[in-house]
JSON list of C-alpha atoms in Angstrom, two decimals:
[
{"chain": "A", "resi": 17, "resn": "ASP", "atom": "CA", "xyz": [-0.04, 0.04, 0.03]},
{"chain": "A", "resi": 18, "resn": "ALA", "atom": "CA", "xyz": [1.23, 3.55, -0.82]},
{"chain": "A", "resi": 19, "resn": "GLY", "atom": "CA", "xyz": [1.97, 5.63, 2.00]},
{"chain": "A", "resi": 20, "resn": "VAL", "atom": "CA", "xyz": [1.14, 9.61, 2.37]},
{"chain": "A", "resi": 21, "resn": "THR", "atom": "CA", "xyz": [2.74, 11.12, -1.12]},
{"chain": "A", "resi": 22, "resn": "GLN", "atom": "CA", "xyz": [3.01, 14.75, -1.16]},
{"chain": "A", "resi": 23, "resn": "SER", "atom": "CA", "xyz": [4.02, 17.07, -3.90]},
{"chain": "A", "resi": 24, "resn": "PRO", "atom": "CA", "xyz": [5.95, 18.65, -5.38]},
{"chain": "A", "resi": 25, "resn": "THR", "atom": "CA", "xyz": [8.88, 18.02, -3.12]},
{"chain": "A", "resi": 26, "resn": "HIS", "atom": "CA", "xyz": [10.68, 21.12, -3.48]},
{"chain": "A", "resi": 27, "resn": "LEU", "atom": "CA", "xyz": [10.20, 24.29, -4.39]},
{"chain": "A", "resi": 28, "resn": "ILE", "atom": "CA", "xyz": [11.66, 27.76, -4.33]},
{"chain": "A", "resi": 29, "resn": "LYS", "atom": "CA", "xyz": [9.38, 30.85, -3.66]},
{"chain": "A", "resi": 30, "resn": "THR", "atom": "CA", "xyz": [10.41, 34.89, -3.71]},
{"chain": "A", "resi": 31, "resn": "ARG", "atom": "CA", "xyz": [8.88, 36.91, -1.23]},
{"chain": "A", "resi": 32, "resn": "GLY", "atom": "CA", "xyz": [5.68, 37.84, -1.73]},
{"chain": "A", "resi": 33, "resn": "GLN", "atom": "CA", "xyz": [4.33, 34.06, -3.82]},
{"chain": "A", "resi": 34, "resn": "GLN", "atom": "CA", "xyz": [1.56, 32.32, -3.20]},
{"chain": "A", "resi": 35, "resn": "VAL", "atom": "CA", "xyz": [2.21, 27.77, -3.01]},
{"chain": "A", "resi": 36, "resn": "THR", "atom": "CA", "xyz": [0.03, 25.13, -3.08]},
{"chain": "A", "resi": 37, "resn": "LEU", "atom": "CA", "xyz": [1.17, 21.99, -1.36]},
{"chain": "A", "resi": 38, "resn": "ARG", "atom": "CA", "xyz": [-0.63, 18.98, -2.37]},
{"chain": "A", "resi": 39, "resn": "CYS", "atom": "CA", "xyz": [-1.34, 15.72, -0.79]},
{"chain": "A", "resi": 40, "resn": "SER", "atom": "CA", "xyz": [-3.16, 12.20, -0.87]},
{"chain": "A", "resi": 41, "resn": "PRO", "atom": "CA", "xyz": [-3.54, 10.08, 2.31]},
{"chain": "A", "resi": 42, "resn": "ILE", "atom": "CA", "xyz": [-3.28, 6.72, 2.63]},
{"chain": "A", "resi": 43, "resn": "SER", "atom": "CA", "xyz": [-6.07, 5.02, 1.46]},
{"chain": "A", "resi": 44, "resn": "GLY", "atom": "CA", "xyz": [-9.03, 4.94, 4.30]},
{"chain": "A", "resi": 45, "resn": "HIS", "atom": "CA", "xyz": [-7.41, 7.68, 6.08]},
{"chain": "A", "resi": 46, "resn": "LYS", "atom": "CA", "xyz": [-10.46, 10.05, 6.39]},
{"chain": "A", "resi": 47, "resn": "SER", "atom": "CA", "xyz": [-8.02, 12.89, 8.69]},
{"chain": "A", "resi": 48, "resn": "VAL", "atom": "CA", "xyz": [-4.69, 14.66, 7.10]},
{"chain": "A", "resi": 49, "resn": "SER", "atom": "CA", "xyz": [-2.74, 17.13, 9.05]},
{"chain": "A", "resi": 50, "resn": "TRP", "atom": "CA", "xyz": [0.04, 19.74, 8.40]},
{"chain": "A", "resi": 51, "resn": "TYR", "atom": "CA", "xyz": [2.64, 20.59, 10.05]},
{"chain": "A", "resi": 52, "resn": "GLN", "atom": "CA", "xyz": [5.91, 22.74, 9.48]},
{"chain": "A", "resi": 53, "resn": "GLN", "atom": "CA", "xyz": [9.04, 22.08, 10.29]},
{"chain": "A", "resi": 54, "resn": "VAL", "atom": "CA", "xyz": [12.02, 24.68, 10.45]},
{"chain": "A", "resi": 55, "resn": "LEU", "atom": "CA", "xyz": [15.00, 23.43, 9.76]},
{"chain": "A", "resi": 56, "resn": "GLY", "atom": "CA", "xyz": [16.44, 21.76, 13.41]},
{"chain": "A", "resi": 57, "resn": "GLN", "atom": "CA", "xyz": [12.95, 21.44, 15.31]},
{"chain": "A", "resi": 58, "resn": "GLY", "atom": "CA", "xyz": [10.66, 20.03, 15.33]},
{"chain": "A", "resi": 59, "resn": "PRO", "atom": "CA", "xyz": [7.28, 19.94, 14.02]},
{"chain": "A", "resi": 60, "resn": "GLN", "atom": "CA", "xyz": [4.74, 22.62, 14.41]},
{"chain": "A", "resi": 61, "resn": "PHE", "atom": "CA", "xyz": [0.73, 21.32, 14.27]},
{"chain": "A", "resi": 62, "resn": "ILE", "atom": "CA", "xyz": [-0.55, 23.80, 11.17]},
{"chain": "A", "resi": 63, "resn": "PHE", "atom": "CA", "xyz": [-3.94, 22.40, 10.90]},
{"chain": "A", "resi": 64, "resn": "GLN", "atom": "CA", "xyz": [-6.32, 19.17, 10.58]},
{"chain": "A", "resi": 65, "resn": "TYR", "atom": "CA", "xyz": [-8.70, 18.25, 8.49]},
{"chain": "A", "resi": 66, "resn": "TYR", "atom": "CA", "xyz": [-11.24, 15.08, 9.16]},
{"chain": "A", "resi": 67, "resn": "GLU", "atom": "CA", "xyz": [-14.67, 14.84, 6.41]},
{"chain": "A", "resi": 68, "resn": "LYS", "atom": "CA", "xyz": [-13.95, 17.58, 4.93]},
{"chain": "A", "resi": 69, "resn": "GLU", "atom": "CA", "xyz": [-14.05, 19.74, 7.65]},
{"chain": "A", "resi": 70, "resn": "GLU", "atom": "CA", "xyz": [-11.39, 21.75, 9.73]},
{"chain": "A", "resi": 71, "resn": "ARG", "atom": "CA", "xyz": [-10.89, 20.10, 13.27]},
{"chain": "A", "resi": 72, "resn": "GLY", "atom": "CA", "xyz": [-8.32, 22.15, 14.60]},
{"chain": "A", "resi": 73, "resn": "ARG", "atom": "CA", "xyz": [-5.84, 24.83, 13.76]},
{"chain": "A", "resi": 74, "resn": "GLY", "atom": "CA", "xyz": [-2.46, 26.09, 14.98]},
{"chain": "A", "resi": 75, "resn": "ASN", "atom": "CA", "xyz": [-0.46, 28.91, 15.78]},
{"chain": "A", "resi": 76, "resn": "PHE", "atom": "CA", "xyz": [-0.29, 30.42, 12.06]},
{"chain": "A", "resi": 77, "resn": "PRO", "atom": "CA", "xyz": [-1.62, 33.08, 10.62]},
{"chain": "A", "resi": 78, "resn": "ASP", "atom": "CA", "xyz": [-4.08, 33.48, 8.24]},
{"chain": "A", "resi": 79, "resn": "ARG", "atom": "CA", "xyz": [-2.03, 33.64, 4.90]},
{"chain": "A", "resi": 80, "resn": "PHE", "atom": "CA", "xyz": [-1.71, 29.90, 5.38]},
{"chain": "A", "resi": 81, "resn": "SER", "atom": "CA", "xyz": [-4.89, 27.99, 4.80]},
{"chain": "A", "resi": 82, "resn": "ALA", "atom": "CA", "xyz": [-6.02, 24.19, 4.03]},
{"chain": "A", "resi": 83, "resn": "ARG", "atom": "CA", "xyz": [-8.76, 22.24, 1.83]},
{"chain": "A", "resi": 84, "resn": "GLN", "atom": "CA", "xyz": [-9.86, 18.66, 1.89]},
{"chain": "A", "resi": 85, "resn": "PHE", "atom": "CA", "xyz": [-11.51, 17.48, -0.86]},
{"chain": "A", "resi": 86, "resn": "PRO", "atom": "CA", "xyz": [-14.16, 14.39, -1.58]},
{"chain": "A", "resi": 87, "resn": "ASN", "atom": "CA", "xyz": [-11.28, 11.92, -1.41]},
{"chain": "A", "resi": 88, "resn": "TYR", "atom": "CA", "xyz": [-9.33, 13.28, 1.61]},
{"chain": "A", "resi": 89, "resn": "SER", "atom": "CA", "xyz": [-6.62, 14.64, -0.32]},
{"chain": "A", "resi": 90, "resn": "SER", "atom": "CA", "xyz": [-6.09, 17.76, 1.04]},
{"chain": "A", "resi": 91, "resn": "GLU", "atom": "CA", "xyz": [-4.34, 20.74, -0.16]},
{"chain": "A", "resi": 92, "resn": "LEU", "atom": "CA", "xyz": [-1.67, 23.42, 1.50]},
{"chain": "A", "resi": 93, "resn": "ASN", "atom": "CA", "xyz": [-2.36, 26.96, 0.23]},
{"chain": "A", "resi": 94, "resn": "VAL", "atom": "CA", "xyz": [0.25, 30.00, 1.76]},
{"chain": "A", "resi": 95, "resn": "ASN", "atom": "CA", "xyz": [-0.16, 34.02, 0.61]},
{"chain": "A", "resi": 96, "resn": "ALA", "atom": "CA", "xyz": [2.36, 36.44, 0.85]},
{"chain": "A", "resi": 97, "resn": "LEU", "atom": "CA", "xyz": [5.33, 34.25, 1.18]},
{"chain": "A", "resi": 98, "resn": "LEU", "atom": "CA", "xyz": [7.68, 35.56, 3.88]},
{"chain": "A", "resi": 99, "resn": "LEU", "atom": "CA", "xyz": [11.75, 34.06, 3.89]},
{"chain": "A", "resi": 100, "resn": "GLY", "atom": "CA", "xyz": [10.25, 32.58, 7.77]},
{"chain": "A", "resi": 101, "resn": "ASP", "atom": "CA", "xyz": [8.12, 30.36, 5.64]},
{"chain": "A", "resi": 102, "resn": "SER", "atom": "CA", "xyz": [11.11, 28.55, 4.24]},
{"chain": "A", "resi": 103, "resn": "ALA", "atom": "CA", "xyz": [10.66, 25.19, 6.10]},
{"chain": "A", "resi": 104, "resn": "LEU", "atom": "CA", "xyz": [9.75, 21.60, 5.06]},
{"chain": "A", "resi": 105, "resn": "TYR", "atom": "CA", "xyz": [6.46, 21.40, 5.17]},
{"chain": "A", "resi": 106, "resn": "LEU", "atom": "CA", "xyz": [4.97, 17.52, 6.15]},
{"chain": "A", "resi": 107, "resn": "CYS", "atom": "CA", "xyz": [1.20, 16.00, 5.43]},
{"chain": "A", "resi": 108, "resn": "ALA", "atom": "CA", "xyz": [0.50, 13.25, 7.83]},
{"chain": "A", "resi": 109, "resn": "SER", "atom": "CA", "xyz": [-3.21, 11.01, 7.77]},
{"chain": "A", "resi": 110, "resn": "SER", "atom": "CA", "xyz": [-4.42, 8.29, 10.14]},
{"chain": "A", "resi": 111, "resn": "HIS", "atom": "CA", "xyz": [-7.79, 6.39, 11.13]},
{"chain": "A", "resi": 112, "resn": "LEU", "atom": "CA", "xyz": [-9.71, 9.29, 13.71]},
{"chain": "A", "resi": 113, "resn": "ARG", "atom": "CA", "xyz": [-11.05, 7.04, 15.40]},
{"chain": "A", "resi": 114, "resn": "VAL", "atom": "CA", "xyz": [-13.37, 7.99, 18.80]},
{"chain": "A", "resi": 115, "resn": "ARG", "atom": "CA", "xyz": [-10.71, 6.77, 21.05]},
{"chain": "A", "resi": 116, "resn": "ASN", "atom": "CA", "xyz": [-7.91, 7.94, 19.17]},
{"chain": "A", "resi": 117, "resn": "THR", "atom": "CA", "xyz": [-6.22, 5.31, 18.67]},
{"chain": "A", "resi": 118, "resn": "GLY", "atom": "CA", "xyz": [-4.84, 5.99, 15.60]},
{"chain": "A", "resi": 119, "resn": "GLU", "atom": "CA", "xyz": [-1.68, 6.22, 14.77]},
{"chain": "A", "resi": 120, "resn": "LEU", "atom": "CA", "xyz": [-0.42, 9.31, 12.45]},
{"chain": "A", "resi": 121, "resn": "PHE", "atom": "CA", "xyz": [1.73, 8.64, 9.71]},
{"chain": "A", "resi": 122, "resn": "PHE", "atom": "CA", "xyz": [4.14, 11.80, 7.65]},
{"chain": "A", "resi": 123, "resn": "GLY", "atom": "CA", "xyz": [4.73, 11.85, 4.13]},
{"chain": "A", "resi": 124, "resn": "GLU", "atom": "CA", "xyz": [8.05, 12.99, 3.15]},
{"chain": "A", "resi": 125, "resn": "GLY", "atom": "CA", "xyz": [7.49, 16.15, 2.67]},
{"chain": "A", "resi": 126, "resn": "SER", "atom": "CA", "xyz": [7.74, 19.19, 0.87]},
{"chain": "A", "resi": 127, "resn": "ARG", "atom": "CA", "xyz": [10.62, 21.28, 1.21]},
{"chain": "A", "resi": 128, "resn": "LEU", "atom": "CA", "xyz": [9.86, 25.08, 0.55]},
{"chain": "A", "resi": 129, "resn": "THR", "atom": "CA", "xyz": [12.68, 27.93, -0.11]},
{"chain": "A", "resi": 130, "resn": "VAL", "atom": "CA", "xyz": [11.65, 31.05, -0.02]},
{"chain": "A", "resi": 131, "resn": "LEU", "atom": "CA", "xyz": [14.22, 33.64, -1.61]},
{"chain": "B", "resi": 29, "resn": "GLN", "atom": "CA", "xyz": [1.35, 23.88, 29.47]},
{"chain": "B", "resi": 30, "resn": "GLN", "atom": "CA", "xyz": [0.95, 22.25, 26.31]},
{"chain": "B", "resi": 31, "resn": "GLN", "atom": "CA", "xyz": [4.91, 21.97, 25.59]},
{"chain": "B", "resi": 32, "resn": "VAL", "atom": "CA", "xyz": [7.16, 18.80, 25.45]},
{"chain": "B", "resi": 33, "resn": "LYS", "atom": "CA", "xyz": [10.46, 19.29, 27.02]},
{"chain": "B", "resi": 34, "resn": "GLN", "atom": "CA", "xyz": [13.05, 16.81, 25.66]},
{"chain": "B", "resi": 35, "resn": "SER", "atom": "CA", "xyz": [17.08, 15.62, 26.24]},
{"chain": "B", "resi": 36, "resn": "PRO", "atom": "CA", "xyz": [19.45, 15.13, 25.65]},
{"chain": "B", "resi": 37, "resn": "GLN", "atom": "CA", "xyz": [19.81, 17.81, 22.13]},
{"chain": "B", "resi": 38, "resn": "SER", "atom": "CA", "xyz": [22.32, 15.41, 21.32]},
{"chain": "B", "resi": 39, "resn": "LEU", "atom": "CA", "xyz": [23.71, 11.99, 22.33]},
{"chain": "B", "resi": 40, "resn": "ILE", "atom": "CA", "xyz": [27.05, 9.67, 20.86]},
{"chain": "B", "resi": 41, "resn": "VAL", "atom": "CA", "xyz": [26.47, 6.53, 22.26]},
{"chain": "B", "resi": 42, "resn": "GLN", "atom": "CA", "xyz": [28.98, 3.78, 21.01]},
{"chain": "B", "resi": 43, "resn": "LYS", "atom": "CA", "xyz": [27.78, 0.35, 18.93]},
{"chain": "B", "resi": 44, "resn": "GLY", "atom": "CA", "xyz": [26.35, -1.61, 21.24]},
{"chain": "B", "resi": 45, "resn": "GLY", "atom": "CA", "xyz": [25.50, 0.46, 24.67]},
{"chain": "B", "resi": 46, "resn": "ILE", "atom": "CA", "xyz": [21.95, 1.74, 25.22]},
{"chain": "B", "resi": 47, "resn": "SER", "atom": "CA", "xyz": [20.57, 5.15, 24.10]},
{"chain": "B", "resi": 48, "resn": "ILE", "atom": "CA", "xyz": [17.95, 7.28, 26.60]},
{"chain": "B", "resi": 49, "resn": "ILE", "atom": "CA", "xyz": [16.19, 10.09, 25.46]},
{"chain": "B", "resi": 50, "resn": "ASN", "atom": "CA", "xyz": [13.52, 11.59, 28.13]},
{"chain": "B", "resi": 51, "resn": "CYS", "atom": "CA", "xyz": [10.54, 13.96, 27.93]},
{"chain": "B", "resi": 52, "resn": "ALA", "atom": "CA", "xyz": [8.19, 15.38, 30.29]},
{"chain": "B", "resi": 53, "resn": "TYR", "atom": "CA", "xyz": [4.68, 17.22, 30.07]},
{"chain": "B", "resi": 54, "resn": "GLU", "atom": "CA", "xyz": [2.71, 18.86, 31.65]},
{"chain": "B", "resi": 55, "resn": "ASN", "atom": "CA", "xyz": [-1.03, 19.09, 30.29]},
{"chain": "B", "resi": 56, "resn": "THR", "atom": "CA", "xyz": [-3.15, 15.90, 31.43]},
{"chain": "B", "resi": 57, "resn": "ALA", "atom": "CA", "xyz": [-4.87, 16.46, 28.60]},
{"chain": "B", "resi": 58, "resn": "PHE", "atom": "CA", "xyz": [-2.43, 13.95, 25.95]},
{"chain": "B", "resi": 59, "resn": "ASP", "atom": "CA", "xyz": [-3.17, 10.64, 26.34]},
{"chain": "B", "resi": 60, "resn": "TYR", "atom": "CA", "xyz": [-1.33, 9.44, 23.42]},
{"chain": "B", "resi": 61, "resn": "PHE", "atom": "CA", "xyz": [2.88, 9.44, 23.84]},
{"chain": "B", "resi": 62, "resn": "PRO", "atom": "CA", "xyz": [4.39, 8.30, 19.88]},
{"chain": "B", "resi": 63, "resn": "TRP", "atom": "CA", "xyz": [7.82, 8.51, 19.08]},
{"chain": "B", "resi": 64, "resn": "TYR", "atom": "CA", "xyz": [9.27, 9.75, 16.15]},
{"chain": "B", "resi": 65, "resn": "GLN", "atom": "CA", "xyz": [12.66, 9.08, 14.11]},
{"chain": "B", "resi": 66, "resn": "GLN", "atom": "CA", "xyz": [13.21, 10.93, 11.41]},
{"chain": "B", "resi": 67, "resn": "PHE", "atom": "CA", "xyz": [16.35, 10.65, 8.89]},
{"chain": "B", "resi": 68, "resn": "PRO", "atom": "CA", "xyz": [18.11, 13.66, 7.45]},
{"chain": "B", "resi": 69, "resn": "GLY", "atom": "CA", "xyz": [15.63, 15.34, 4.32]},
{"chain": "B", "resi": 70, "resn": "LYS", "atom": "CA", "xyz": [12.88, 12.49, 5.37]},
{"chain": "B", "resi": 71, "resn": "GLY", "atom": "CA", "xyz": [9.91, 12.69, 6.87]},
{"chain": "B", "resi": 72, "resn": "PRO", "atom": "CA", "xyz": [9.34, 11.49, 10.25]},
{"chain": "B", "resi": 73, "resn": "ALA", "atom": "CA", "xyz": [8.36, 8.08, 10.94]},
{"chain": "B", "resi": 74, "resn": "LEU", "atom": "CA", "xyz": [6.44, 6.53, 13.99]},
{"chain": "B", "resi": 75, "resn": "LEU", "atom": "CA", "xyz": [8.36, 4.12, 15.78]},
{"chain": "B", "resi": 76, "resn": "ILE", "atom": "CA", "xyz": [6.44, 3.18, 18.43]},
{"chain": "B", "resi": 77, "resn": "ALA", "atom": "CA", "xyz": [3.74, 4.83, 20.59]},
{"chain": "B", "resi": 78, "resn": "ILE", "atom": "CA", "xyz": [2.11, 4.56, 24.35]},
{"chain": "B", "resi": 79, "resn": "ARG", "atom": "CA", "xyz": [-0.86, 5.55, 25.89]},
{"chain": "B", "resi": 80, "resn": "PRO", "atom": "CA", "xyz": [-0.77, 6.65, 29.81]},
{"chain": "B", "resi": 81, "resn": "ASP", "atom": "CA", "xyz": [-2.38, 3.18, 31.05]},
{"chain": "B", "resi": 82, "resn": "VAL", "atom": "CA", "xyz": [0.36, 1.60, 30.59]},
{"chain": "B", "resi": 83, "resn": "SER", "atom": "CA", "xyz": [4.06, 2.01, 32.61]},
{"chain": "B", "resi": 84, "resn": "GLU", "atom": "CA", "xyz": [5.52, 0.13, 29.52]},
{"chain": "B", "resi": 85, "resn": "LYS", "atom": "CA", "xyz": [5.77, -0.80, 25.99]},
{"chain": "B", "resi": 86, "resn": "LYS", "atom": "CA", "xyz": [8.77, -2.65, 23.97]},
{"chain": "B", "resi": 87, "resn": "GLU", "atom": "CA", "xyz": [8.61, -3.45, 20.59]},
{"chain": "B", "resi": 88, "resn": "GLY", "atom": "CA", "xyz": [12.58, -5.32, 19.79]},
{"chain": "B", "resi": 89, "resn": "ARG", "atom": "CA", "xyz": [15.18, -3.12, 20.57]},
{"chain": "B", "resi": 90, "resn": "PHE", "atom": "CA", "xyz": [12.91, -0.40, 21.25]},
{"chain": "B", "resi": 91, "resn": "THR", "atom": "CA", "xyz": [11.49, 0.57, 24.81]},
{"chain": "B", "resi": 92, "resn": "ILE", "atom": "CA", "xyz": [8.68, 3.35, 26.11]},
{"chain": "B", "resi": 93, "resn": "SER", "atom": "CA", "xyz": [8.75, 3.62, 29.55]},
{"chain": "B", "resi": 94, "resn": "PHE", "atom": "CA", "xyz": [6.17, 5.98, 30.77]},
{"chain": "B", "resi": 95, "resn": "ASN", "atom": "CA", "xyz": [5.76, 7.78, 34.23]},
{"chain": "B", "resi": 96, "resn": "LYS", "atom": "CA", "xyz": [2.38, 9.17, 35.08]},
{"chain": "B", "resi": 97, "resn": "SER", "atom": "CA", "xyz": [2.73, 11.27, 38.25]},
{"chain": "B", "resi": 98, "resn": "ALA", "atom": "CA", "xyz": [5.89, 12.46, 36.97]},
{"chain": "B", "resi": 99, "resn": "LYS", "atom": "CA", "xyz": [4.83, 13.36, 33.33]},
{"chain": "B", "resi": 100, "resn": "GLN", "atom": "CA", "xyz": [7.38, 12.00, 31.69]},
{"chain": "B", "resi": 101, "resn": "PHE", "atom": "CA", "xyz": [7.90, 9.11, 29.60]},
{"chain": "B", "resi": 102, "resn": "SER", "atom": "CA", "xyz": [11.37, 8.04, 28.24]},
{"chain": "B", "resi": 103, "resn": "LEU", "atom": "CA", "xyz": [13.08, 6.23, 24.96]},
{"chain": "B", "resi": 104, "resn": "HIS", "atom": "CA", "xyz": [15.15, 3.13, 25.51]},
{"chain": "B", "resi": 105, "resn": "ILE", "atom": "CA", "xyz": [17.43, 2.40, 22.95]},
{"chain": "B", "resi": 106, "resn": "MET", "atom": "CA", "xyz": [19.11, -1.19, 22.93]},
{"chain": "B", "resi": 107, "resn": "ASP", "atom": "CA", "xyz": [22.41, -2.87, 21.50]},
{"chain": "B", "resi": 108, "resn": "SER", "atom": "CA", "xyz": [22.24, 0.51, 19.67]},
{"chain": "B", "resi": 109, "resn": "GLN", "atom": "CA", "xyz": [23.88, 0.17, 16.02]},
{"chain": "B", "resi": 110, "resn": "PRO", "atom": "CA", "xyz": [25.39, 2.85, 13.45]},
{"chain": "B", "resi": 111, "resn": "GLY", "atom": "CA", "xyz": [21.65, 2.23, 11.50]},
{"chain": "B", "resi": 112, "resn": "ASP", "atom": "CA", "xyz": [20.29, 3.83, 14.64]},
{"chain": "B", "resi": 113, "resn": "SER", "atom": "CA", "xyz": [21.56, 7.23, 13.96]},
{"chain": "B", "resi": 114, "resn": "ALA", "atom": "CA", "xyz": [18.99, 9.92, 13.63]},
{"chain": "B", "resi": 115, "resn": "THR", "atom": "CA", "xyz": [16.93, 12.43, 15.22]},
{"chain": "B", "resi": 116, "resn": "TYR", "atom": "CA", "xyz": [13.98, 11.36, 17.37]},
{"chain": "B", "resi": 117, "resn": "PHE", "atom": "CA", "xyz": [11.30, 13.38, 18.38]},
{"chain": "B", "resi": 118, "resn": "CYS", "atom": "CA", "xyz": [8.89, 12.22, 21.51]},
{"chain": "B", "resi": 119, "resn": "ALA", "atom": "CA", "xyz": [5.43, 13.75, 20.75]},
{"chain": "B", "resi": 120, "resn": "ALA", "atom": "CA", "xyz": [1.88, 14.28, 22.77]},
{"chain": "B", "resi": 121, "resn": "ARG", "atom": "CA", "xyz": [-1.53, 14.05, 21.83]},
{"chain": "B", "resi": 122, "resn": "SER", "atom": "CA", "xyz": [-4.95, 15.18, 23.04]},
{"chain": "B", "resi": 123, "resn": "TYR", "atom": "CA", "xyz": [-7.28, 13.07, 22.70]},
{"chain": "B", "resi": 124, "resn": "ASN", "atom": "CA", "xyz": [-9.37, 13.01, 19.72]},
{"chain": "B", "resi": 125, "resn": "THR", "atom": "CA", "xyz": [-7.21, 15.02, 17.79]},
{"chain": "B", "resi": 126, "resn": "ASP", "atom": "CA", "xyz": [-4.31, 14.46, 15.27]},
{"chain": "B", "resi": 127, "resn": "LYS", "atom": "CA", "xyz": [-2.40, 18.02, 17.26]},
{"chain": "B", "resi": 128, "resn": "LEU", "atom": "CA", "xyz": [0.42, 16.30, 18.20]},
{"chain": "B", "resi": 129, "resn": "ILE", "atom": "CA", "xyz": [2.99, 18.41, 20.60]},
{"chain": "B", "resi": 130, "resn": "PHE", "atom": "CA", "xyz": [6.34, 17.81, 19.54]},
{"chain": "B", "resi": 131, "resn": "GLY", "atom": "CA", "xyz": [9.50, 17.68, 21.62]},
{"chain": "B", "resi": 132, "resn": "THR", "atom": "CA", "xyz": [12.61, 19.88, 20.24]},
{"chain": "B", "resi": 133, "resn": "GLY", "atom": "CA", "xyz": [14.60, 16.41, 18.82]},
{"chain": "B", "resi": 134, "resn": "THR", "atom": "CA", "xyz": [17.62, 14.38, 19.94]},
{"chain": "B", "resi": 135, "resn": "ARG", "atom": "CA", "xyz": [19.65, 14.01, 17.45]},
{"chain": "B", "resi": 136, "resn": "LEU", "atom": "CA", "xyz": [21.37, 10.30, 18.11]},
{"chain": "B", "resi": 137, "resn": "GLN", "atom": "CA", "xyz": [24.72, 9.07, 16.77]},
{"chain": "B", "resi": 138, "resn": "VAL", "atom": "CA", "xyz": [25.61, 6.03, 17.12]},
{"chain": "B", "resi": 139, "resn": "PHE", "atom": "CA", "xyz": [29.82, 4.99, 16.46]},
{"chain": "B", "resi": 140, "resn": "PRO", "atom": "CA", "xyz": [30.66, 1.35, 15.31]}
]
């Protein structure tokens, strides 16, 4: 079975531009989350979507937005890019069940460099 | 209250030795504690996880010890191998959410 897939793997943007990152969850997983990992730090939670609805939002500005599609894939959009947005953006998926026993599986990430 | 504190920041171990990484948390709403292994340029990979109703979980050479009263948990890697050289993150998650709070990471180097 395929794991979590993300695209693109690497991209370079300039300040002020906009970027869209894409994620396909593991088959059967309905929950998708996005994390930002700055070099040398642990991942930071950005968003969670479950059944196409936002279930959680981290402490990120409104320049960050996301959505989930009927096939459970997801997009993360970042507007008005800043140098500080340079990071590895990770997508994760899980079976989100009532007792929260679902393991969270990460993709390889999209490496964004803002110049 | 949302933090997970992880130590040490870096760890050097001889092949065959025991690697120990410690984490502490404050939020009692956390009910799931995974450990992730991350190699350079890769996404984090789930290594082992524990829920607070057990004090220890072992999978192969990896063991999590959990102390609920002290709000601490640790990862023990027995018989450490050079292939274990990676960055390890502890994390904590609240009930019925996928929001993981990660520690700051421990860079483990295992020398032959």
